[in-house]
Amino acid sequence: MEPEDARISVLDRGFLYGDSIYEVARVYNGVPFALEAHLERFYASGERIGFALPWSRNELRNVIKETLEAAAATDAYLRVIATRGCGPLDLAPQAAIDPQLIVMALAPTVPSKETYERGRSAWTVSVRRNLKRAIDPQAKTGNYMNNVLAVADARRHGADEAIMLDVEGRVAEGSSANVWALIDGVWVTPPLEVGILGGITRHTLLSICGTAKVAAEERMIWPEDLAAASEVCICSSMREIVPIVLLNGKPIGTGNVGRNVARLHELYRAEVSAQTKSW
Ligand code: PDD
């Protein structure tokens, strides 16, 4: 059905409390990139919030395929949401009685060619990333207030993207992307322990770099390391690899998109095209 015809109860816990989990994958050539990794993380997110999904992996795969076919989606934004559903008004998850599954295939909004060529600006926001012991950032839940406030802060400062720190002041991630910095010729990304989402794009890049012999590793990054990096980028499923050329109003490196980030993006695109030839 068309998105505007889809209905969900106002008593749904996803709507009331953000008591839901979700995944976003980018569809290329009718095929979702890294679907199995996304499904794996979907179940893992459920486990992290004590929500045992009642659907099998095969059922999920089939309903995704059916939706993409019905939408005749070639390049698309695929969003899969599971909410704990409705029940008596009660915070206790035990009150939830009818989990809902929603699959959306929408026209993708992706960065323009110009964005990749020119890069974007970022701001280190004052909103800190959720504590792991509050809402674990590794669970991809529908509760995005932390990230919404981060983007709002970045935009108030006239920047495109937010860079979030953890409570200790270490670089965590973007509002909906992971962060990389080229430091002394090595691509560095913060480890999961800092309290970030284990991004599929981040994971793909670590693996591609391993194969292509591009130096890359997980290591703590402090704000001053980020500011002094020769290149910086953020990565996510829909946006792939976006160069950051201006941080807190100051240029990163030369202030232009560097050749290393361009190379990283090329490697990523080659991997995507190799993996999305067919289901
Ligand atoms: N978000 N960190 C956060 C907080 C995110 O929300 C996302 C992605 C990422 C990157 O993850 P991945 O590489 O698996 O897309 C990191 C999705 C794309 C979204 O909310 O639209």
Coordinates of C-alpha atoms and ligand atoms in Angstrom, one line a residue:
M1 CA 0.0 0.0 0.0
E2 CA 1.0 3.6 -0.3
P3 CA 2.7 5.0 2.9
E4 CA -0.1 7.5 3.5
D5 CA -2.7 4.6 3.6
A6 CA -0.8 2.5 6.2
R7 CA -2.3 2.7 9.7
I8 CA -0.9 2.0 13.1
S9 CA -2.7 2.5 16.5
V10 CA -2.1 5.6 18.5
L11 CA -1.8 3.2 21.4
D12 CA 1.2 1.4 19.8
R13 CA 4.1 1.4 22.2
G14 CA 6.5 2.4 19.3
F15 CA 4.5 5.6 19.0
L16 CA 3.9 6.1 22.8
Y17 CA 7.4 5.2 24.1
G18 CA 9.7 4.6 21.2
D19 CA 9.4 1.0 22.2
S20 CA 10.5 -0.4 18.9
I21 CA 13.5 -1.4 16.9
Y22 CA 14.4 -0.8 13.3
E23 CA 16.8 -1.2 10.5
V24 CA 17.6 0.9 7.4
A25 CA 19.3 -0.7 4.4
R26 CA 20.0 0.8 1.1
V27 CA 18.6 -1.0 -1.9
Y28 CA 20.6 -1.0 -5.1
N29 CA 19.4 -2.6 -8.3
G30 CA 16.4 -4.1 -6.3
V31 CA 18.8 -5.8 -3.8
P32 CA 19.3 -4.6 -0.2
F33 CA 23.0 -4.3 0.5
A34 CA 24.2 -6.4 3.4
L35 CA 20.6 -7.6 4.2
E36 CA 21.8 -10.5 6.3
A37 CA 24.0 -8.3 8.5
H38 CA 21.0 -5.9 9.0
L39 CA 18.7 -8.9 9.9
E40 CA 21.3 -10.1 12.4
R41 CA 21.5 -6.6 14.0
F42 CA 17.6 -6.5 14.0
Y43 CA 17.4 -9.6 16.1
A44 CA 20.3 -8.5 18.3
S45 CA 18.6 -5.1 18.9
G46 CA 15.4 -7.1 20.0
E47 CA 17.5 -9.2 22.4
R48 CA 19.1 -6.1 23.9
I49 CA 15.7 -4.7 24.9
G50 CA 14.1 -8.1 25.8
F51 CA 11.9 -8.2 22.7
A52 CA 11.9 -11.6 21.1
L53 CA 10.7 -11.2 17.6
P54 CA 8.0 -13.6 16.7
W55 CA 9.0 -13.7 13.0
S56 CA 11.6 -16.1 11.5
R57 CA 14.5 -14.7 9.5
N58 CA 12.9 -16.3 6.4
E59 CA 9.6 -14.6 7.0
L60 CA 11.4 -11.3 7.3
R61 CA 13.4 -11.9 4.2
N62 CA 10.2 -12.9 2.3
V63 CA 8.2 -9.9 3.4
I64 CA 11.0 -7.6 2.5
K65 CA 11.4 -9.1 -0.9
E66 CA 7.6 -8.9 -1.5
T67 CA 7.5 -5.3 -0.5
L68 CA 10.4 -4.3 -2.7
E69 CA 8.8 -6.1 -5.7
A70 CA 5.4 -4.5 -5.0
A71 CA 7.1 -1.1 -4.9
A72 CA 9.1 -2.0 -8.0
A73 CA 12.0 -0.6 -6.0
T74 CA 15.4 -0.4 -7.7
D75 CA 17.3 2.2 -5.7
A76 CA 15.4 2.6 -2.5
Y77 CA 15.4 3.3 1.2
L78 CA 14.3 0.1 3.0
R79 CA 13.1 0.5 6.6
V80 CA 12.0 -2.4 8.7
I81 CA 10.4 -1.6 12.0
A82 CA 9.2 -4.0 14.8
T83 CA 7.2 -2.4 17.6
R84 CA 6.2 -4.2 20.7
G85 CA 2.6 -3.3 19.8
C86 CA -0.4 -2.3 21.9
G87 CA -1.8 -3.4 25.2
P88 CA -3.1 -1.8 28.4
L89 CA -1.4 1.6 29.2
D90 CA 1.4 0.3 31.2
L91 CA 5.2 0.8 30.8
A92 CA 5.9 -2.9 31.5
P93 CA 6.7 -4.6 28.2
Q94 CA 4.7 -7.6 29.5
A95 CA 1.6 -5.5 28.7
A96 CA 2.4 -5.6 25.0
I97 CA 0.3 -8.2 23.2
D98 CA 0.5 -7.7 19.5
P99 CA 3.9 -6.9 18.0
Q100 CA 3.8 -5.2 14.7
L101 CA 6.1 -5.5 11.7
I102 CA 6.3 -2.6 9.2
V103 CA 8.4 -2.7 6.0
M104 CA 8.8 0.4 4.0
A105 CA 10.4 0.8 0.6
L106 CA 10.7 4.5 -0.1
A107 CA 12.4 6.7 -2.7
P108 CA 15.9 7.2 -1.4
T109 CA 17.2 10.6 -0.3
V110 CA 20.9 10.4 -0.8
P111 CA 23.7 12.9 -0.9
S112 CA 24.3 14.7 -4.2
K113 CA 27.4 14.3 -6.3
E114 CA 28.3 17.8 -5.2
T115 CA 28.1 16.8 -1.5
Y116 CA 30.7 14.0 -2.1
E117 CA 32.9 16.3 -4.1
R118 CA 32.8 19.3 -1.7
G119 CA 32.2 17.6 1.7
R120 CA 30.1 18.7 4.6
S121 CA 30.5 20.6 7.8
A122 CA 30.2 19.1 11.3
W123 CA 29.9 20.4 14.8
T124 CA 30.9 18.8 18.1
V125 CA 27.6 19.1 19.9
S126 CA 27.0 19.5 23.6
V127 CA 24.4 16.7 23.7
R128 CA 26.3 13.6 24.8
R129 CA 25.7 10.1 23.4
N130 CA 23.4 8.0 25.7
L131 CA 25.2 6.0 28.3
K132 CA 25.5 2.4 27.5
R133 CA 23.8 1.7 30.8
A134 CA 20.9 4.1 30.1
I135 CA 19.9 3.2 26.5
D136 CA 22.6 1.1 24.9
P137 CA 23.4 2.7 21.6
Q138 CA 24.1 -0.7 20.2
A139 CA 20.4 -1.4 20.2
K140 CA 18.9 0.3 17.2
T141 CA 15.7 1.4 18.8
G142 CA 13.0 3.8 17.7
N143 CA 13.9 6.1 20.6
Y144 CA 16.0 8.7 18.8
M145 CA 15.6 11.7 21.0
N146 CA 19.3 11.7 21.9
N147 CA 20.1 11.9 18.2
V148 CA 17.3 14.4 17.3
L149 CA 18.7 16.8 20.0
A150 CA 22.2 16.4 18.6
V151 CA 21.2 17.3 15.1
A152 CA 19.2 20.3 16.4
D153 CA 22.4 21.5 18.2
A154 CA 24.5 21.1 15.1
R155 CA 22.0 23.0 12.9
R156 CA 21.8 25.8 15.5
H157 CA 25.6 26.2 14.9
G158 CA 25.0 26.2 11.1
A159 CA 26.6 22.8 10.6
D160 CA 25.3 19.9 8.5
E161 CA 26.3 17.1 10.8
A162 CA 26.6 16.4 14.5
I163 CA 29.6 14.8 16.1
M164 CA 28.6 13.3 19.5
L165 CA 31.0 12.6 22.4
D166 CA 30.4 10.1 25.1
V167 CA 30.1 11.2 28.8
E168 CA 33.9 11.0 29.2
G169 CA 34.3 13.4 26.3
R170 CA 35.6 10.9 23.7
V171 CA 34.4 10.9 20.1
A172 CA 31.4 8.5 19.8
E173 CA 29.5 8.9 16.5
G174 CA 27.4 11.1 14.3
S175 CA 23.6 11.5 14.9
S176 CA 23.0 8.7 12.4
A177 CA 26.4 7.7 11.1
N178 CA 29.8 6.4 12.4
V179 CA 32.9 8.6 12.3
W180 CA 36.4 8.0 10.9
A181 CA 39.5 10.1 11.1
L182 CA 42.7 9.6 9.1
I183 CA 45.5 9.9 11.7
D184 CA 49.1 9.5 10.7
G185 CA 48.0 7.6 7.6
V186 CA 45.7 5.2 9.5
W187 CA 41.9 5.3 9.2
V188 CA 40.7 5.2 12.8
T189 CA 37.1 4.7 14.1
P190 CA 36.0 4.6 17.7
P191 CA 35.6 1.1 19.2
L192 CA 32.1 -0.2 20.1
E193 CA 33.0 0.0 23.8
V194 CA 32.7 3.8 23.7
G195 CA 28.9 3.3 23.3
I196 CA 27.9 3.6 19.6
L197 CA 25.8 1.8 17.1
G198 CA 27.8 -1.0 15.4
G199 CA 27.2 0.4 11.9
I200 CA 27.0 -2.1 9.0
T201 CA 28.9 0.5 6.8
R202 CA 31.6 0.9 9.5
H203 CA 31.9 -2.9 9.6
T204 CA 32.0 -3.2 5.8
L205 CA 34.8 -0.6 5.7
L206 CA 36.9 -2.3 8.3
S207 CA 36.7 -5.5 6.3
I208 CA 37.3 -3.8 2.9
C209 CA 40.3 -2.0 4.3
G210 CA 41.7 -5.3 5.5
T211 CA 41.4 -6.8 2.0
A212 CA 42.6 -3.7 0.2
K213 CA 45.6 -3.3 2.6
V214 CA 44.4 0.1 3.6
A215 CA 45.5 0.8 7.2
A216 CA 42.4 1.0 9.4
E217 CA 41.7 0.2 13.1
E218 CA 39.3 0.7 16.0
R219 CA 40.8 3.1 18.6
M220 CA 39.6 5.8 21.0
I221 CA 39.5 9.2 19.4
W222 CA 39.5 12.4 21.4
P223 CA 38.1 15.7 20.0
E224 CA 41.6 17.1 19.5
D225 CA 42.6 14.1 17.5
L226 CA 39.6 14.6 15.2
A227 CA 40.4 18.3 14.8
A228 CA 44.1 17.4 13.9
A229 CA 43.2 14.6 11.5
S230 CA 44.2 14.9 7.9
E231 CA 40.8 13.7 6.7
V232 CA 37.5 12.9 8.4
C233 CA 34.4 11.2 7.2
I234 CA 31.1 9.8 8.4
C235 CA 29.5 6.6 7.1
S236 CA 26.0 5.1 7.0
S237 CA 23.9 2.8 4.8
M238 CA 22.0 5.4 2.9
R239 CA 24.8 8.0 2.6
E240 CA 27.7 5.7 2.2
I241 CA 30.9 7.7 2.9
V242 CA 30.6 11.5 3.3
P243 CA 33.7 13.6 3.7
I244 CA 33.7 16.2 6.5
V245 CA 35.8 19.2 5.6
L246 CA 34.9 21.7 8.2
L247 CA 34.7 20.9 12.0
N248 CA 33.5 23.5 14.5
G249 CA 34.1 26.2 11.9
K250 CA 37.8 25.1 11.2
P251 CA 39.1 23.2 8.1
I252 CA 40.1 19.6 8.4
G253 CA 43.4 19.2 6.7
T254 CA 43.4 21.4 3.6
G255 CA 39.7 22.0 3.9
N256 CA 39.0 20.1 0.7
V257 CA 37.9 16.5 0.1
G258 CA 41.1 14.4 0.4
R259 CA 42.2 11.6 -1.9
N260 CA 42.0 9.0 0.9
V261 CA 38.4 9.5 1.6
A262 CA 37.6 9.4 -2.1
R263 CA 39.5 6.1 -2.4
L264 CA 37.6 4.7 0.6
H265 CA 34.3 5.6 -1.1
E266 CA 35.5 4.0 -4.4
L267 CA 36.3 0.7 -2.6
Y268 CA 32.9 0.8 -0.8
R269 CA 31.1 1.3 -4.1
A270 CA 32.9 -1.6 -5.7
E271 CA 31.9 -3.8 -2.8
V272 CA 28.3 -2.7 -3.0
S273 CA 28.1 -3.3 -6.7
A274 CA 29.7 -6.8 -6.3
Q275 CA 27.2 -7.8 -3.6
T276 CA 24.0 -6.4 -5.1
K277 CA 24.1 -8.1 -8.5
S278 CA 21.3 -10.5 -7.4
W279 CA 19.5 -11.8 -4.2
Ligands
PDD1 N1 21.1 5.0 10.9 N2 25.0 5.4 14.2 C1 23.7 5.7 14.3 C2 23.3 6.4 15.6 C3 22.8 5.5 13.3 O1 21.5 5.8 13.4 C4 23.3 4.9 12.1 C5 22.4 4.6 10.9 C6 24.7 4.6 12.0 C7 25.2 3.9 10.8 O2 24.8 2.6 10.7 P1 24.7 1.8 9.3 O3 26.1 1.8 8.7 O4 24.4 0.4 9.7 O5 23.7 2.5 8.5 C8 25.5 4.8 13.1 C9 20.2 4.8 9.8 C10 20.8 4.8 8.5 C11 19.1 5.7 9.9 O6 18.6 6.0 11.0 O7 18.6 6.1 8.9

